[in-house]
């Protein structure tokens, strides 16, 4: 389109729905290009328009026009907004996109000319969008040869940005029965590439983009694609984190497609990969993918998969921690543990680890769409109770099983036989013992208070779930003060299981967050702290809710520890420090400057996170020194007053 070529066009700021593409050309009456795509879209006769579009798709890869990137941008927008529209898929768009990708890979001079560098990305994205929902479209795509060029992009022939859209498209193609085998022709290579990319993509994105603090040194077309050409460096960083998370999660999704068919399990379940898998949770920017635990659950559905998972201590421990967290994917962690416990081939390999975690979940009610989950867990634990007692020499496991038996079997039987008057007497007695325990707690006699809370729990009827929740939560506070995080996690988890709905008791969430922090489990601590803050917001009677400073401080600490690029940053910083130390330069000066830069980055990120809460947080997260001193003075108040507030 000659007249358009004379204008400087930004493909990222133009509205490009299918109607808008046609409207763009209405303003131009002097187009002399007979094969102009925009003029083609103006054709009122449907049959003529379809023929013209089909011809355009055939010719486009073999012509060289400056407006190709604008056309691709428009096609991308149409594919994103109307992925189920059959018009373009039926007219040869997939073959056109495949040829454009090949052209970008094989003709470097063309790729670097004008704005052609954007074309392979858009082409792969168009393929992925149209193959998202319709199996008919995936069959057409495979027939028109999209898999080989997508594989080239997956191999890293251009950059991580193109790898992201390639693995997305391949995941869609592999998810359908009719097109799975076409992807499976490259089975071993696809799996190895997906595993490698999942393990290394965060470091690659950090080194090549997010970690490049001089924005002028960042690859310009990456910046444009990330922000649509209208964002600043902060937006680039946020989008870079989001895209890196998506890249990792889509790699895991592609592996899921093979794992659910029990293909190449020995390759996917290599122990070195499983150890790294636990860290692939996608970060806070991941709102929709189960990430690592989704793949683990798929593996647990097969006999061979369970065998491999049972041999990975790292996986088992992480799944156990997930099952006792307020993470959205908690139910998946519980599913994995139940699958392992109900399989006789894996039960006794993992029982001694799992039992000490899931015993805290036996009173869990409903979780999502899973009713009476606690009863299901109890049945799995007591599946062969008498044999289990003999098989396990670990005294903690034996006591745990005995406690479950006493709580869920013996005690339930006894209370069923009790009259209502007898149960009421027990409730009154429990209330008196609880008051005693509270008094001891206020006096600072923590161990004595803990014993009294235990006594009250032993007497409290099982139907008094709310009272038992408070007792467990108060006992968790005692364990915290005695520096026993394991018992604090156990009791606060039991309290949260008794809450209605589950994981909704604010004090227990905060106490477990502190306990996880003591154990160095930053992600679990962060999830509980976020839930605690959500509870504070929902319980507020005014529009402006004050978030406790200590909770905001915990959020700040754990966000930095769990930042998606934390490991890559640490590795890069250490590597740079070693290089500087080995050189003859001024190591101290460079190191100080680097630390200041890292400090500033952390401060900016934390500030960004809480900016969304600016209307409800009275005190900023990053307080000045004078405010810090006020907080410290407040913490030095009398022990009795502090303990009274915590009850």
Tab-separated table of N, CA and C in Angstrom, residues 268-330:
chain	number	residue	atom	x	y	z
A	268	UNK	N	10.992	-37.660	31.456
A	268	UNK	CA	10.422	-36.547	32.215
A	268	UNK	C	10.760	-36.664	33.701
A	269	UNK	N	10.825	-37.886	34.200
A	269	UNK	CA	11.011	-38.111	35.638
A	269	UNK	C	12.470	-38.300	36.037
A	270	UNK	N	13.379	-37.771	35.263
A	270	UNK	CA	14.779	-37.787	35.699
A	270	UNK	C	14.900	-37.026	37.009
A	271	UNK	N	15.634	-37.595	37.955
A	271	UNK	CA	15.681	-37.022	39.295
A	271	UNK	C	16.244	-35.610	39.310
A	272	UNK	N	17.207	-35.317	38.444
A	272	UNK	CA	17.761	-33.956	38.429
A	272	UNK	C	16.713	-32.944	37.976
A	273	UNK	N	15.816	-33.356	37.069
A	273	UNK	CA	14.744	-32.458	36.632
A	273	UNK	C	13.684	-32.311	37.720
A	274	UNK	N	13.334	-33.411	38.382
A	274	UNK	CA	12.323	-33.348	39.439
A	274	UNK	C	12.763	-32.444	40.582
A	275	UNK	N	14.060	-32.440	40.880
A	275	UNK	CA	14.561	-31.562	41.938
A	275	UNK	C	14.361	-30.094	41.569
A	276	UNK	N	14.585	-29.769	40.295
A	276	UNK	CA	14.405	-28.383	39.852
A	276	UNK	C	12.929	-28.036	39.666
A	277	UNK	N	12.121	-29.048	39.397
A	277	UNK	CA	10.703	-28.829	39.098
A	277	UNK	C	9.987	-28.119	40.245
A	278	UNK	N	10.373	-28.440	41.486
A	278	UNK	CA	9.668	-27.887	42.652
A	278	UNK	C	9.721	-26.367	42.705
A	279	UNK	N	10.720	-25.770	42.106
A	279	UNK	CA	10.832	-24.314	42.128
A	279	UNK	C	10.069	-23.622	41.019
A	280	UNK	N	9.402	-24.388	40.161
A	280	UNK	CA	8.713	-23.809	38.997
A	280	UNK	C	7.239	-23.563	39.319
A	281	UNK	N	6.999	-22.551	40.165
A	281	UNK	CA	5.615	-22.259	40.573
A	281	UNK	C	5.021	-21.076	39.837
A	282	UNK	N	5.824	-20.379	39.062
A	282	UNK	CA	5.305	-19.303	38.218
A	282	UNK	C	5.255	-17.935	38.860
A	283	UNK	N	5.512	-17.847	40.169
A	283	UNK	CA	5.505	-16.554	40.839
A	283	UNK	C	4.114	-15.982	41.007
A	284	UNK	N	4.032	-14.797	41.607
A	284	UNK	CA	2.737	-14.162	41.856
A	284	UNK	C	2.055	-13.697	40.576
A	285	UNK	N	2.823	-13.554	39.495
A	285	UNK	CA	2.216	-13.134	38.226
A	285	UNK	C	1.445	-14.269	37.565
A	286	UNK	N	1.628	-15.493	38.054
A	286	UNK	CA	0.935	-16.651	37.490
A	286	UNK	C	-0.396	-16.837	38.211
A	287	UNK	N	-1.493	-16.570	37.519
A	287	UNK	CA	-2.814	-16.646	38.138
A	287	UNK	C	-3.625	-17.857	37.681
A	288	UNK	N	-3.151	-18.570	36.688
A	288	UNK	CA	-4.019	-19.594	36.096
A	288	UNK	C	-3.394	-20.971	35.958
A	289	UNK	N	-2.083	-21.078	36.005
A	289	UNK	CA	-1.442	-22.372	35.762
A	289	UNK	C	-1.013	-23.033	37.065
A	290	UNK	N	-1.294	-24.334	37.234
A	290	UNK	CA	-0.811	-25.043	38.426
A	290	UNK	C	0.689	-25.298	38.402
A	291	UNK	N	1.307	-25.003	37.261
A	291	UNK	CA	2.778	-25.093	37.127
A	291	UNK	C	3.289	-26.463	37.560
A	292	UNK	N	4.266	-26.491	38.481
A	292	UNK	CA	4.953	-27.742	38.818
A	292	UNK	C	4.015	-28.798	39.383
A	293	UNK	N	3.093	-28.392	40.249
A	293	UNK	CA	2.230	-29.394	40.889
A	293	UNK	C	1.239	-29.990	39.900
A	294	UNK	N	0.907	-29.243	38.829
A	294	UNK	CA	0.043	-29.810	37.798
A	294	UNK	C	0.697	-30.984	37.110
A	295	UNK	N	1.993	-30.846	36.800
A	295	UNK	CA	2.733	-31.951	36.181
A	295	UNK	C	2.893	-33.112	37.153
A	296	UNK	N	3.167	-32.809	38.423
A	296	UNK	CA	3.328	-33.871	39.424
A	296	UNK	C	2.035	-34.666	39.571
A	297	UNK	N	0.895	-33.974	39.589
A	297	UNK	CA	-0.383	-34.688	39.720
A	297	UNK	C	-0.643	-35.586	38.516
A	298	UNK	N	-0.345	-35.083	37.308
A	298	UNK	CA	-0.503	-35.916	36.108
A	298	UNK	C	0.361	-37.172	36.230
A	299	UNK	N	1.583	-37.020	36.698
A	299	UNK	CA	2.473	-38.170	36.862
A	299	UNK	C	1.926	-39.140	37.896
A	300	UNK	N	1.298	-38.616	38.947
A	300	UNK	CA	0.761	-39.483	40.003
A	300	UNK	C	-0.458	-40.283	39.556
A	301	UNK	N	-1.052	-39.923	38.429
A	301	UNK	CA	-2.197	-40.682	37.925
A	301	UNK	C	-1.766	-42.007	37.293
A	302	UNK	N	-0.485	-42.155	36.983
A	302	UNK	CA	-0.027	-43.406	36.367
A	302	UNK	C	0.842	-44.193	37.349
A	303	UNK	N	0.845	-45.493	37.200
A	303	UNK	CA	1.602	-46.364	38.099
A	303	UNK	C	3.103	-46.072	38.031
A	304	UNK	N	3.634	-45.972	36.819
A	304	UNK	CA	5.065	-45.683	36.669
A	304	UNK	C	5.399	-44.281	37.180
A	305	UNK	N	4.489	-43.340	36.915
A	305	UNK	CA	4.715	-41.975	37.386
A	305	UNK	C	4.795	-41.909	38.900
A	306	UNK	N	3.900	-42.627	39.580
A	306	UNK	CA	3.922	-42.652	41.054
A	306	UNK	C	5.221	-43.250	41.575
A	307	UNK	N	5.713	-44.229	40.864
A	307	UNK	CA	6.972	-44.858	41.290
A	307	UNK	C	8.114	-43.846	41.248
A	308	UNK	N	8.176	-43.078	40.168
A	308	UNK	CA	9.243	-42.072	40.051
A	308	UNK	C	9.082	-40.971	41.097
A	309	UNK	N	7.847	-40.517	41.301
A	309	UNK	CA	7.597	-39.437	42.263
A	309	UNK	C	7.940	-39.890	43.679
A	310	UNK	N	7.610	-41.136	44.001
A	310	UNK	CA	7.880	-41.662	45.350
A	310	UNK	C	9.374	-41.708	45.645
A	311	UNK	N	10.186	-41.770	44.610
A	311	UNK	CA	11.638	-41.838	44.811
A	311	UNK	C	12.280	-40.467	44.965
A	312	UNK	N	11.500	-39.406	44.763
A	312	UNK	CA	12.031	-38.048	44.856
A	312	UNK	C	11.632	-37.421	46.187
A	313	UNK	N	12.547	-37.387	47.110
A	313	UNK	CA	12.277	-36.800	48.426
A	313	UNK	C	11.945	-35.324	48.304
A	314	UNK	N	12.610	-34.646	47.369
A	314	UNK	CA	12.380	-33.212	47.164
A	314	UNK	C	10.931	-32.950	46.771
A	315	UNK	N	10.414	-33.743	45.833
A	315	UNK	CA	9.034	-33.577	45.388
A	315	UNK	C	8.064	-33.848	46.531
A	316	UNK	N	8.279	-34.947	47.250
A	316	UNK	CA	7.367	-35.325	48.337
A	316	UNK	C	7.289	-34.225	49.385
A	317	UNK	N	8.424	-33.692	49.789
A	317	UNK	CA	8.429	-32.650	50.822
A	317	UNK	C	7.721	-31.389	50.342
A	318	UNK	N	7.929	-31.023	49.084
A	318	UNK	CA	7.275	-29.827	48.559
A	318	UNK	C	5.769	-30.020	48.412
A	319	UNK	N	5.353	-31.203	48.013
A	319	UNK	CA	3.918	-31.482	47.914
A	319	UNK	C	3.290	-31.457	49.306
A	320	UNK	N	3.997	-31.994	50.296
A	320	UNK	CA	3.493	-31.976	51.673
A	320	UNK	C	3.341	-30.544	52.178
A	321	UNK	N	4.330	-29.703	51.895
A	321	UNK	CA	4.226	-28.294	52.303
A	321	UNK	C	3.057	-27.608	51.603
A	322	UNK	N	2.857	-27.924	50.332
A	322	UNK	CA	1.747	-27.335	49.587
A	322	UNK	C	0.405	-27.750	50.185
A	323	UNK	N	0.318	-29.000	50.634
A	323	UNK	CA	-0.944	-29.496	51.192
A	323	UNK	C	-1.312	-28.785	52.490
A	324	UNK	N	-0.321	-28.203	53.156
A	324	UNK	CA	-0.588	-27.452	54.394
A	324	UNK	C	-0.370	-25.955	54.171
A	325	UNK	N	-0.832	-25.450	53.045
A	325	UNK	CA	-0.692	-24.028	52.747
A	325	UNK	C	-2.035	-23.479	52.314
A	326	UNK	N	-2.095	-22.162	52.128
A	326	UNK	CA	-3.325	-21.530	51.637
A	326	UNK	C	-3.229	-21.228	50.156
A	327	UNK	N	-2.306	-21.895	49.472
A	327	UNK	CA	-2.140	-21.748	48.023
A	327	UNK	C	-3.401	-22.217	47.306
A	328	UNK	N	-3.699	-21.579	46.175
A	328	UNK	CA	-4.880	-21.971	45.387
A	328	UNK	C	-4.810	-23.421	44.922
A	329	UNK	N	-3.586	-23.956	44.814
A	329	UNK	CA	-3.415	-25.318	44.314
A	329	UNK	C	-3.211	-26.325	45.447
A	330	UNK	N	-3.635	-25.969	46.660
A	330	UNK	CA	-3.522	-26.880	47.799
A	330	UNK	C	-4.205	-28.212	47.515
